[in-house]
Short mmCIF file of C-alpha atoms in Angstrom, two decimals:
data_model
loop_
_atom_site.label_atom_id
_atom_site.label_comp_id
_atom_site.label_asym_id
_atom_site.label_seq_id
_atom_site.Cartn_x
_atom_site.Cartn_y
_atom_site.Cartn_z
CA UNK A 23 -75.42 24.02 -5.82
CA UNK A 24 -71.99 23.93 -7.50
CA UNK A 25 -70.60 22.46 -10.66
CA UNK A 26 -66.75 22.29 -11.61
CA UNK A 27 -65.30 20.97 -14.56
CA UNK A 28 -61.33 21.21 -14.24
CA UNK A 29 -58.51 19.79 -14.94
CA UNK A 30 -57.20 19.16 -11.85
CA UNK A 31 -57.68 16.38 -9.01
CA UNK A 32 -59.94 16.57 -5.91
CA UNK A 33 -60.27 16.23 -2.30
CA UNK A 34 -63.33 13.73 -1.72
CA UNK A 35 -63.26 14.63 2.15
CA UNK A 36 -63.20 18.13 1.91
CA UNK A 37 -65.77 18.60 -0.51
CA UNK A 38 -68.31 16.50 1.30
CA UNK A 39 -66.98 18.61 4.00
CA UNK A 40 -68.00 21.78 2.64
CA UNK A 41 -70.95 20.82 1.11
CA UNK A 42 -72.61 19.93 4.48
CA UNK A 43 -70.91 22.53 6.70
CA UNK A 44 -72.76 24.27 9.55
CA UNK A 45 -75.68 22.75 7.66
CA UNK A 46 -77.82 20.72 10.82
CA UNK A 47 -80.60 20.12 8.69
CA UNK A 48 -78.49 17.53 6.89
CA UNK A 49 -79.86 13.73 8.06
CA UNK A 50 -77.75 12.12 4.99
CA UNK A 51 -74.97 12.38 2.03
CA UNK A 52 -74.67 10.33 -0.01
CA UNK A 53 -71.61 10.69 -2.84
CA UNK A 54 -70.75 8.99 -6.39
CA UNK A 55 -67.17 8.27 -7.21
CA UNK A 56 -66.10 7.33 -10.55
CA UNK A 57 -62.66 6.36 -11.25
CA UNK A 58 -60.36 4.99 -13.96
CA UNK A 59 -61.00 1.02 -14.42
CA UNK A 60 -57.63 -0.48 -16.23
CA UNK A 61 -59.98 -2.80 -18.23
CA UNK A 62 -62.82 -1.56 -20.47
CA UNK A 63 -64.85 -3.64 -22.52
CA UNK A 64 -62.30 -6.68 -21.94
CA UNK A 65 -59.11 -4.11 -23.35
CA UNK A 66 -56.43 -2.96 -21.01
CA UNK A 67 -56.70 0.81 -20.45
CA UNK A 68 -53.19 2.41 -19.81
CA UNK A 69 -54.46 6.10 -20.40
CA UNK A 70 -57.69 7.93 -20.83
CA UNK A 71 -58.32 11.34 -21.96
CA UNK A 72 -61.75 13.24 -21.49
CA UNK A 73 -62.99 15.64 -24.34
CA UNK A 74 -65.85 18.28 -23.38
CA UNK A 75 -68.04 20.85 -25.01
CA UNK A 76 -66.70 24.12 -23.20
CA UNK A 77 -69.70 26.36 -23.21
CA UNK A 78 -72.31 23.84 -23.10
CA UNK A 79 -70.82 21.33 -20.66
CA UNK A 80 -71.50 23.75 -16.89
CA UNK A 81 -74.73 24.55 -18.66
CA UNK A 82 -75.70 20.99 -19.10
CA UNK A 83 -74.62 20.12 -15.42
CA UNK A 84 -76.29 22.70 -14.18
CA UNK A 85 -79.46 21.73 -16.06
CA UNK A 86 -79.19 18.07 -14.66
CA UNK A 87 -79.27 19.09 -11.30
CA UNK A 88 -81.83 21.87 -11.39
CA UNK A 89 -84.21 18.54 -12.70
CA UNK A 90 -82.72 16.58 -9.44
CA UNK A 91 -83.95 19.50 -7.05
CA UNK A 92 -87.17 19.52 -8.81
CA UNK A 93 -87.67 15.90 -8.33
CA UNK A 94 -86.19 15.10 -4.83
CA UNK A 95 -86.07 16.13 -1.49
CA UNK A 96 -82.73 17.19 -1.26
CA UNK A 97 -80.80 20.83 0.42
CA UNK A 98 -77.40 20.84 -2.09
CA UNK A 99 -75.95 18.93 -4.73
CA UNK A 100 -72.46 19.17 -5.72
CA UNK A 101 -71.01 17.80 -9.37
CA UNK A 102 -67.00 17.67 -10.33
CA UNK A 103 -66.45 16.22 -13.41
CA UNK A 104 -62.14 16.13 -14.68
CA UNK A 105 -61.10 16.46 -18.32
CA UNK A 106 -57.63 15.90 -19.66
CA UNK A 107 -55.46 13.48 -19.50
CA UNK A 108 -55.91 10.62 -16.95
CA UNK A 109 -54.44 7.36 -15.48
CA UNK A 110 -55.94 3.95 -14.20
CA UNK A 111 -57.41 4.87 -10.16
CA UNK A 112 -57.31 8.59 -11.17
CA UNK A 113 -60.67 9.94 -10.21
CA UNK A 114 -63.13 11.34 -12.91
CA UNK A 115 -66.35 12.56 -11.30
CA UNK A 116 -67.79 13.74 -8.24
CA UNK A 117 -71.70 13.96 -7.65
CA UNK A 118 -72.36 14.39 -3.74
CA UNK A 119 -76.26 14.88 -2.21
CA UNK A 120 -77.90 16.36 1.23
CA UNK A 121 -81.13 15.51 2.18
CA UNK A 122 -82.18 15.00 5.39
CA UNK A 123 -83.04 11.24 4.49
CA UNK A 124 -81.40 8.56 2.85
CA UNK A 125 -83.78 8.17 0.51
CA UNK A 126 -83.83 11.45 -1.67
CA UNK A 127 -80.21 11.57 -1.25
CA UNK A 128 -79.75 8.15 -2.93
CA UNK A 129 -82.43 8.60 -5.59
CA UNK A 130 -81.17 12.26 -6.28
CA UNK A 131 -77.30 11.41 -6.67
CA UNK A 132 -78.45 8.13 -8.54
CA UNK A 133 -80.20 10.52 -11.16
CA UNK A 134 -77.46 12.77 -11.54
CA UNK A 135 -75.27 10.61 -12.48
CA UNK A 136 -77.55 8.22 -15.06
CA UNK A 137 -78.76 11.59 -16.34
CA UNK A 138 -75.00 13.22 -16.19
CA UNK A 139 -74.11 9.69 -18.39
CA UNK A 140 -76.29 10.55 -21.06
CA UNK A 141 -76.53 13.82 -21.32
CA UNK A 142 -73.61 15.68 -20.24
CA UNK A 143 -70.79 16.69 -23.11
CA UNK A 144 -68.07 14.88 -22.25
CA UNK A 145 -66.03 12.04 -24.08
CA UNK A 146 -63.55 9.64 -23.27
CA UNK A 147 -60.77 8.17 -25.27
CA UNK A 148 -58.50 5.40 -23.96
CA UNK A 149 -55.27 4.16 -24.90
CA UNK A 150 -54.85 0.28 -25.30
CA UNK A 151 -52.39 -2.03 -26.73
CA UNK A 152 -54.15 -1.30 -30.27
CA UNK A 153 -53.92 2.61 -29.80
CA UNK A 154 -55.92 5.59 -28.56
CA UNK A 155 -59.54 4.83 -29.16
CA UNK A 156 -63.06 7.05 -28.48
CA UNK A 157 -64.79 4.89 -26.32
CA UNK A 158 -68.55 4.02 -27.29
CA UNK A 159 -71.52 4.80 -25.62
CA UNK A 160 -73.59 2.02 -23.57
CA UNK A 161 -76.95 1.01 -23.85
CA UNK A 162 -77.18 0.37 -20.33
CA UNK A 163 -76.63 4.08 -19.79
CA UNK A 164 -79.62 4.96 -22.36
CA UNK A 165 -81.07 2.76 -20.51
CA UNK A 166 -80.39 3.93 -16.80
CA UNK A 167 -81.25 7.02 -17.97
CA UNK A 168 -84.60 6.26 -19.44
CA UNK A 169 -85.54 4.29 -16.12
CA UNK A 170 -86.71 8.17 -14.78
CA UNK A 171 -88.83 9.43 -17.57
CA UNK A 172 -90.94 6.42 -17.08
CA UNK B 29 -83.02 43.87 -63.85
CA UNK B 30 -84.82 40.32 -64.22
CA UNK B 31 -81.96 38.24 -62.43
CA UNK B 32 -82.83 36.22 -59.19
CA UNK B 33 -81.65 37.66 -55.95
CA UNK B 34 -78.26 35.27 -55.12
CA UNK B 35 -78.95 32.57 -53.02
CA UNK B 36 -76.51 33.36 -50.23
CA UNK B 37 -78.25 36.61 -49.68
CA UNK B 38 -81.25 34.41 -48.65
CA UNK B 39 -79.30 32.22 -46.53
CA UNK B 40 -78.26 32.24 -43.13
CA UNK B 41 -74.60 31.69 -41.48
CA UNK B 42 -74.17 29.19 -38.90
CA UNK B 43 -70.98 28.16 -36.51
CA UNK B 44 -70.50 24.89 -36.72
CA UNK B 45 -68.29 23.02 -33.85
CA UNK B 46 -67.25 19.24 -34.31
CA UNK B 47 -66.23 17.64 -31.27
CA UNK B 48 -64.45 14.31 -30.19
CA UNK B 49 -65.14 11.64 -32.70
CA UNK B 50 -66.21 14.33 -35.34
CA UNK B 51 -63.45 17.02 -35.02
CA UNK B 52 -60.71 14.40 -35.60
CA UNK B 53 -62.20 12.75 -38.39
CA UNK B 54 -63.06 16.17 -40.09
CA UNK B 55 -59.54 17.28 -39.00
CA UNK B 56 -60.96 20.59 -37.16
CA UNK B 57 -62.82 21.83 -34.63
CA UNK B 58 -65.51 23.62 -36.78
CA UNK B 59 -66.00 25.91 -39.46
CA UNK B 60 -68.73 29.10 -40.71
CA UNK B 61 -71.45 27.48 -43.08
CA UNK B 62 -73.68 29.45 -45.08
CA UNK B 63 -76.83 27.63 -46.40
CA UNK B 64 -78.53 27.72 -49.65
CA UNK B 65 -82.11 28.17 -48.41
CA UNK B 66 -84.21 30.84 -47.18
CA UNK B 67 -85.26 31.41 -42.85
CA UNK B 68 -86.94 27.90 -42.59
CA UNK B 69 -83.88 25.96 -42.89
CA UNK B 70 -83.83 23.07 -39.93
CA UNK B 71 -80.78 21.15 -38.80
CA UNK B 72 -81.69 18.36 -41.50
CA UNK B 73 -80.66 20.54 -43.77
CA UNK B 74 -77.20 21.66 -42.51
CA UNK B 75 -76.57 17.46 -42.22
CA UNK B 76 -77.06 16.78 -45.76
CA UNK B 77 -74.94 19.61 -46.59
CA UNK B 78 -72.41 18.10 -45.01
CA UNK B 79 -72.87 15.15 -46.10
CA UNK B 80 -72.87 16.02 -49.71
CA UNK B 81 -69.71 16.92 -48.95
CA UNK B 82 -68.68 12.85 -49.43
CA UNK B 83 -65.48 11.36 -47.83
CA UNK B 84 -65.39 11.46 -44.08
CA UNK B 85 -68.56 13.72 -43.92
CA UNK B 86 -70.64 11.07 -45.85
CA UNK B 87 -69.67 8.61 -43.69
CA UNK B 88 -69.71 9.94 -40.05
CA UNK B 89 -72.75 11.48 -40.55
CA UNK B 90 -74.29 8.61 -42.42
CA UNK B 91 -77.98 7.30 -41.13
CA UNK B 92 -77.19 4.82 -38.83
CA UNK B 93 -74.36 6.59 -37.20
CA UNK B 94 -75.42 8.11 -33.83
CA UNK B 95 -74.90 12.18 -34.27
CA UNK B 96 -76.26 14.24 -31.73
CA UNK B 97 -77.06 17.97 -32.57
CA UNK B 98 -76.59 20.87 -29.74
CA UNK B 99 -77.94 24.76 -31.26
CA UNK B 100 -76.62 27.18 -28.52
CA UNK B 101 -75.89 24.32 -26.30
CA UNK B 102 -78.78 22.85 -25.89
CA UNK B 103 -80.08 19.25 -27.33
CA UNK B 104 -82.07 19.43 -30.42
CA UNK B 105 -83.21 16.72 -33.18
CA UNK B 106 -83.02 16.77 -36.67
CA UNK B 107 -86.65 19.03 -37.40
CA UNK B 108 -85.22 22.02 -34.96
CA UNK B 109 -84.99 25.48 -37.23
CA UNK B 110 -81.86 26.99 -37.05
CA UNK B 111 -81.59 31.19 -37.24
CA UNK B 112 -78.47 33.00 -38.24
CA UNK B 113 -75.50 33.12 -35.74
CA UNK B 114 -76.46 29.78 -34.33
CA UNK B 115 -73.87 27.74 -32.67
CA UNK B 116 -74.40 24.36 -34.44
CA UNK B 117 -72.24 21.55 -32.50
CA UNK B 118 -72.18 18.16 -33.97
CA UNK B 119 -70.81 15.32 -31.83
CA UNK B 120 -71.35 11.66 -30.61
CA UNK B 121 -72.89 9.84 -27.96
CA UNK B 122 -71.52 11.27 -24.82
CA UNK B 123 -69.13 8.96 -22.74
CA UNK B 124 -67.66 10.78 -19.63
CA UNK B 125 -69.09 10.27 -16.16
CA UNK C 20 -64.32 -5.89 3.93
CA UNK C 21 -64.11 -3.84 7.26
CA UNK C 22 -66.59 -2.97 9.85
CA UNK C 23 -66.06 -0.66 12.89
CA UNK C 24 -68.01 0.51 15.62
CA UNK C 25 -65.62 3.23 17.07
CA UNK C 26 -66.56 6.35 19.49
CA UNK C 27 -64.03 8.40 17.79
CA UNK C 28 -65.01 10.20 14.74
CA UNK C 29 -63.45 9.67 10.91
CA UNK C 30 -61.90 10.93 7.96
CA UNK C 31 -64.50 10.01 4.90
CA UNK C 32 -61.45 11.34 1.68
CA UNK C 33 -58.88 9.03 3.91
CA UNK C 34 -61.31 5.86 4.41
CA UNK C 35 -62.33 6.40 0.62
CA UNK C 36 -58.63 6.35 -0.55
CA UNK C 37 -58.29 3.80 1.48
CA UNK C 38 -61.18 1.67 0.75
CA UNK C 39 -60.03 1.91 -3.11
CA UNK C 40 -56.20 2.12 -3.00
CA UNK C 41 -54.50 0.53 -5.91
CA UNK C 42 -57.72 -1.10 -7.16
CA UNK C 43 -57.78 -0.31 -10.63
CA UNK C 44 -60.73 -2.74 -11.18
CA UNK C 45 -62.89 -0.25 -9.54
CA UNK C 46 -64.79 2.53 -11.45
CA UNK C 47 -67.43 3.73 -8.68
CA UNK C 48 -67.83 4.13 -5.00
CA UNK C 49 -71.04 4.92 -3.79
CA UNK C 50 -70.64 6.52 -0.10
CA UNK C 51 -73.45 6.82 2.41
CA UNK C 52 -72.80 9.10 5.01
CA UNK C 53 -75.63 9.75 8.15
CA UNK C 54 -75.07 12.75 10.10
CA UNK C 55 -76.48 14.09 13.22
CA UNK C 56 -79.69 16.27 12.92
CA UNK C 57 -80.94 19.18 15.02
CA UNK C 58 -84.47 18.35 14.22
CA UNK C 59 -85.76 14.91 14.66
CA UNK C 60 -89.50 14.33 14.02
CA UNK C 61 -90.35 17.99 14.54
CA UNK C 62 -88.39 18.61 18.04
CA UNK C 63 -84.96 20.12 18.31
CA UNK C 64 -82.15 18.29 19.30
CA UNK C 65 -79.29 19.65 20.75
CA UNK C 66 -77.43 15.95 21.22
CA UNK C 67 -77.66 12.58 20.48
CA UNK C 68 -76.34 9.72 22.32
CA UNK C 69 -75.72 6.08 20.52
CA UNK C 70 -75.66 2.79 22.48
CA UNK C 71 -75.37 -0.81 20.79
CA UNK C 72 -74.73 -4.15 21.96
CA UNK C 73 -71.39 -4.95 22.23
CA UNK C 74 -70.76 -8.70 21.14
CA UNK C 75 -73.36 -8.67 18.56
CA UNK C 76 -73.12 -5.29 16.73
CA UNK C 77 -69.95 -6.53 14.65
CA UNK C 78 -71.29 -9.45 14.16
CA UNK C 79 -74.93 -8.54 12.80
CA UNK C 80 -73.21 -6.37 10.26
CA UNK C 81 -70.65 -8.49 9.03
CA UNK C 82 -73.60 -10.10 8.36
CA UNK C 83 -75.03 -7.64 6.40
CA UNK C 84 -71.93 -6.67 4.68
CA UNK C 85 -71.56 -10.48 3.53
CA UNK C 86 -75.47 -10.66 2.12
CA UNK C 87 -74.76 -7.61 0.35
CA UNK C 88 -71.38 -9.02 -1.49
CA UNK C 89 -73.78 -12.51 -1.99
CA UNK C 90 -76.69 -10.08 -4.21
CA UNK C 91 -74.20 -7.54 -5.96
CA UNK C 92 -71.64 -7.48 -8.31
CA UNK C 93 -68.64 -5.42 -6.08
CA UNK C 94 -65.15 -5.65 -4.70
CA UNK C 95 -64.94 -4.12 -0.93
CA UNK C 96 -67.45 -3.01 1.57
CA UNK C 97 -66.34 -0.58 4.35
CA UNK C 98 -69.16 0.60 7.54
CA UNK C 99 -67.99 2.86 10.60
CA UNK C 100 -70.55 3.46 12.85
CA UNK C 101 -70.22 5.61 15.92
CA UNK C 102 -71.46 5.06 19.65
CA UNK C 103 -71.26 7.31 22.59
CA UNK C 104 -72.05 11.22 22.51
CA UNK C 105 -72.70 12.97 19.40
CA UNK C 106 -74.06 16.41 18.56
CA UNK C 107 -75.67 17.69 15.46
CA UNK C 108 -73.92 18.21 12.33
CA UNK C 109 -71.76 15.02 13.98
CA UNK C 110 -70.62 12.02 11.93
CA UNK C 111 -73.06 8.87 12.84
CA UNK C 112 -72.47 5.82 10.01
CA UNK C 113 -70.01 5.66 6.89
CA UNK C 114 -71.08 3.03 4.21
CA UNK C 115 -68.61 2.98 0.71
CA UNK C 116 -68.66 0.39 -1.37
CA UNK C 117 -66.32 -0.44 -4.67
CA UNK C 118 -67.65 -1.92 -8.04
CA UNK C 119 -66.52 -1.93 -11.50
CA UNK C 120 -69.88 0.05 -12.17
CA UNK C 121 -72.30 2.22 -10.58
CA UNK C 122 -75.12 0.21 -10.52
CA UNK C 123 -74.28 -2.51 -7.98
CA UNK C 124 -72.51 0.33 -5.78
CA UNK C 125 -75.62 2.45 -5.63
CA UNK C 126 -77.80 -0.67 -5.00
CA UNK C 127 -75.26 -2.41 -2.55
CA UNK C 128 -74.96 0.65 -0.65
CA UNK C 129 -78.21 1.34 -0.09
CA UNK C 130 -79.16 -2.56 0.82
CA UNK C 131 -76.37 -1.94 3.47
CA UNK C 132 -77.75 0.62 5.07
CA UNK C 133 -82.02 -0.59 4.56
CA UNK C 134 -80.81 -3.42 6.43
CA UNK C 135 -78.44 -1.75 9.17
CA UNK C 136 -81.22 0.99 10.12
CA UNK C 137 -83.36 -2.30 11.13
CA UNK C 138 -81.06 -5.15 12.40
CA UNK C 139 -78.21 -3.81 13.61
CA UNK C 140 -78.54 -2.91 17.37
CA UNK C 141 -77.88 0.40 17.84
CA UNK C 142 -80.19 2.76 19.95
CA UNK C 143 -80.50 6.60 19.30
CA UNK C 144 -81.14 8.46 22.34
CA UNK C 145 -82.38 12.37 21.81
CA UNK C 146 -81.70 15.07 23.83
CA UNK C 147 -84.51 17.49 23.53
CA UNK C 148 -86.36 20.92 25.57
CA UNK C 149 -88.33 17.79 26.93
CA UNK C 150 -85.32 15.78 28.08
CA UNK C 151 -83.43 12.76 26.52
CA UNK C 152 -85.55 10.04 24.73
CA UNK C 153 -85.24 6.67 23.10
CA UNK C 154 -86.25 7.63 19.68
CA UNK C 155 -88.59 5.04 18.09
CA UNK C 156 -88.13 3.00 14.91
CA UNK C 157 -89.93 4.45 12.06
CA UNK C 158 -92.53 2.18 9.83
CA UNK C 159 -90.60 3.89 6.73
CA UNK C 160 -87.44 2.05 7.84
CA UNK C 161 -88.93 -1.53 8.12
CA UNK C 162 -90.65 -0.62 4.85
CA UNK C 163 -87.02 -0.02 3.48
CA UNK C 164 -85.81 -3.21 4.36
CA UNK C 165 -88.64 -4.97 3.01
CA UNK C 166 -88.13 -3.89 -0.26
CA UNK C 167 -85.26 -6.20 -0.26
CA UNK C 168 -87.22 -9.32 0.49
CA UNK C 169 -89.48 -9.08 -2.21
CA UNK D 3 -86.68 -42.06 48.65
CA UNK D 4 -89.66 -41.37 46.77
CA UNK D 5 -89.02 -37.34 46.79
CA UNK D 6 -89.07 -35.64 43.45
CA UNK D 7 -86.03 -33.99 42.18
CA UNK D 8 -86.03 -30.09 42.61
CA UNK D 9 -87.70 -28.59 39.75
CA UNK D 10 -84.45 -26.14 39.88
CA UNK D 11 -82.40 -29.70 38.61
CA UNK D 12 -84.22 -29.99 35.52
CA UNK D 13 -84.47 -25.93 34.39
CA UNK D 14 -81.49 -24.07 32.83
CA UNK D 15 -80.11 -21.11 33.33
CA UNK D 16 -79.68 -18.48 30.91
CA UNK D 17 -78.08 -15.09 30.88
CA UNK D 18 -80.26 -12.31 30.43
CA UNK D 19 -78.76 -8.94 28.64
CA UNK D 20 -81.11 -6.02 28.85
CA UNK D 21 -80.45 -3.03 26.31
CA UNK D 22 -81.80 0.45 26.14
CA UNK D 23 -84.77 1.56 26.97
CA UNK D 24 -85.35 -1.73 28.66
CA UNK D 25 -82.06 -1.32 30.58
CA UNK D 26 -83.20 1.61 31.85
CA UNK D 27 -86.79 0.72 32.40
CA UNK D 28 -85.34 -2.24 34.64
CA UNK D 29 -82.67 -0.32 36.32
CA UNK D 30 -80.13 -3.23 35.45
CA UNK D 31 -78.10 -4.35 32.45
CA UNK D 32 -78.99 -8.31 32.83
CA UNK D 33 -79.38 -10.93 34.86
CA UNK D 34 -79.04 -14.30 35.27
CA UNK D 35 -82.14 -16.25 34.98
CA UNK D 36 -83.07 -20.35 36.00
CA UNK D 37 -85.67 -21.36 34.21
CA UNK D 38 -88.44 -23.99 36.41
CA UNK D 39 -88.86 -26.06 33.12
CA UNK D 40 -87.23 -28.89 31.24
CA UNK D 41 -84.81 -28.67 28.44
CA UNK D 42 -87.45 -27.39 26.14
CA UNK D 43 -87.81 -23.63 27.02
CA UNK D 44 -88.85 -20.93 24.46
CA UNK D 45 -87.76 -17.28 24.12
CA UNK D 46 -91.26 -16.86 24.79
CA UNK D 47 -90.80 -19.08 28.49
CA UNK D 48 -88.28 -16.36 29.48
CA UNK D 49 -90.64 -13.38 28.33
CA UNK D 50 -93.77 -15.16 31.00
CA UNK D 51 -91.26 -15.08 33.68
CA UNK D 52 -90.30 -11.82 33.32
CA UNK D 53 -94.16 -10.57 32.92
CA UNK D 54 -94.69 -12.60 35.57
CA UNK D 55 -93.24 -10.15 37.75
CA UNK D 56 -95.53 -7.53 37.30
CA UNK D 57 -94.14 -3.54 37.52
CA UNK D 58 -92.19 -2.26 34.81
CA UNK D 59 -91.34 -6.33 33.47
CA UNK D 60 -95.21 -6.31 32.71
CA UNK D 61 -95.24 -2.98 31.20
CA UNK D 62 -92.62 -2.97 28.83
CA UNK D 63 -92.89 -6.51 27.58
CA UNK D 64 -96.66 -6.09 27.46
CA UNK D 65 -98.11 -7.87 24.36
CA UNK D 66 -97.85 -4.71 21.86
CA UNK D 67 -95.05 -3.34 23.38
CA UNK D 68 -92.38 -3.64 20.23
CA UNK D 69 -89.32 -6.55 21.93
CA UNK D 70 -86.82 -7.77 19.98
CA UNK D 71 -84.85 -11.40 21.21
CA UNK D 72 -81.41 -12.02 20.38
CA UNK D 73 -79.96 -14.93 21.47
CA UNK D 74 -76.30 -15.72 21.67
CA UNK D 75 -76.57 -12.61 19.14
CA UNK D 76 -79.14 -14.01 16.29
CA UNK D 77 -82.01 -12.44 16.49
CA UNK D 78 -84.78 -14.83 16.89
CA UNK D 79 -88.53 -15.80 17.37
CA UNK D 80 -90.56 -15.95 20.54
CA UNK D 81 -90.59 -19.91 19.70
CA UNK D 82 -86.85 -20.08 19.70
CA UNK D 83 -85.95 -22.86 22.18
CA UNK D 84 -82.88 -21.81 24.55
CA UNK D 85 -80.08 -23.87 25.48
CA UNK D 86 -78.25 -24.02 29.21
CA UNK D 87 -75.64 -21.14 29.48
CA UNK D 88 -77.54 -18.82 26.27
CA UNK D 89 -76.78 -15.13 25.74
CA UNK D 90 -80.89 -13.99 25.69
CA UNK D 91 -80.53 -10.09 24.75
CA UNK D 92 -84.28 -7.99 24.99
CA UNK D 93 -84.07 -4.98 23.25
CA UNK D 94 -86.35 -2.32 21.18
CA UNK D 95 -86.74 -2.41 17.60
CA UNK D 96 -82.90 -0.89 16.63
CA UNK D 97 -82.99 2.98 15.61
CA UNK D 98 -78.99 3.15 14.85
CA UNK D 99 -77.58 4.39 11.58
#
């Protein structure tokens, strides 16, 4: 298990790479890439900057994927999430799953990331043609979210 | 020899940290807050502090805004009982992801 | 939309990148990748062999791709899906798929895959201390699929 | 004068792909198969002929024994009528992926 917040870009391959290395129990991965959208909410997004909580954010990842171990059937979950400033097509987060079936792995990476949408400390604020604005939250991700405590 | 005890010394001291939203309308990142009230006091009671406050504290932390609370990083509501030396962070709805 | 059935092996960060170059519409890619086990319904395996039908494979999941980009809500489908020998920890099937949000990814992804484990024809073939066997379609599989029907 | 035309005249021929376990089971990768019926043969026509044979045909395309039918590479029912020159593919249930 591994969580990273940083900075800087990463290497999709390699991580999926590493995650599953020599590991020949491994049946399935199955990975979440988010990216930068140029449009949110019908406004064109030129920039977008990402806020966290340093202290509480690894702690909160962590958290989130302790509960996805607990749940699923699933060998190792990795979680990079970027903060700073980033562009339209820059990636943003990471969130890649063993199992040794498809289904844990898509249910486990699927709950990381509803659960990482909602309860994770991080904040985004985009620049449109009206300025630099903190993005709201979604209901659909309360929502996503609350599809797993039923 | 009859006076009251001061208030403060019955208080307890709590770091506050604003974040995102919060820390640019308050214009910084957090601040030490001593509280008027004996052990019991809960995180209600550091909100309406602030709130008191009026100007940009009334209003972001008005009812109907969404603030979420994290003591010592960790996700509380409004009835959790803070102790001294608590880190108290104040911040919206997360958005990342 | 691309679909290969190759007997080399690939690069998952390049067809990624690829899948989602200069696509600032997206904002998730949901990635299934299958691997090669060395355990397969409690016997070892120390290689796997993968034979399809040549005329029809392509064909079935183009088919597949296309019914998933009629139910969801997403911009590009890629599947590479490897034939010929393959040993454990090997790379078997790639699915990625591009959407402004995570939702249809996750779902389209997985509808990919539910419907290529039971209509496109490939044919595992385990080597085990017994010898090399056909391995047999599992109930679970057909079960996946069928949740799609519903 | 009053013969009947060979049945042979009025049955099609079909190309028979064999995948698998059944390629293995019947030691060949198809064949090429003439029907002795009129136009309207089934899938399932093909699959008595075969049976018909006895040995390993019998075995593996025993009633119970999982067969899959493509033909001209849609995968279709044993009622499926076939068509003169037809790609008919017999193969297990797929296991791929």
């Amino acid at each position: 298990m591994a969580v990273r917040v940083t900075c800087d870009d990463f290497d999709v391959g390699a991580e999926i790479a590493a995650l599953r290395a020599g590991d020949a129990r491994v049946g399935a991965v199955v990975t979440f890439l988010g990216t930068v959208r140029d449009l949110s909410e019908g406004r064109n997004v030129s920039a977008l900057a990402l806020e966290h909580y340093p202290g509480m954010t690894e702690k909160a990842l962590a958290a989130i994927v302790d509960e996805a171990r607990a749940r699923f059937d699933i060998y190792d979950v990795l979680v990079i999430h970027r903060i700073g400033p980033l562009q339209p097509t820059d990636q943003i987060v990471l969130v890649a799953v063993t199992s040794s079936h498809r289904g844990d792995a898509f249910e486990a990476c699927r709950f990381v990331m509803d659960y990482l949408k909602t309860r994770a400390p991080f904040w985004k604020k985009e620049t449109t043609p009206t300025g630099a604005h903190w993005v709201d939250a979604r209901d659909s991700d309360d929502a996503a979210a609350a599809r797993w405590t039923r | 020899m009859t006076s009251v005890a001061p208030a403060v010394a019955a208080g307890i001291t709590v770091d506050l940290v604003y974040l995102a939203r919060l820390r640019e309308a308050f214009g910084r990142s957090g601040e030490s807050l001593t509280l008027p009230t004996a052990a019991d006091a809960t995180v209600a009671d550091i909100l309406a502090v602030l709130v008191a406050r009026g100007g940009v504290y009334a209003s972001e932390l008005a009812s109907g805004r969404a603030v979420r609370v994290a003591v010592n990083h960790e996700v509380v509501t409004a009835t959790h009982r803070v102790q001294r030396g608590d880190e108290v962070a104040l911040f919206p709805p997360v958005t990342g992801g």
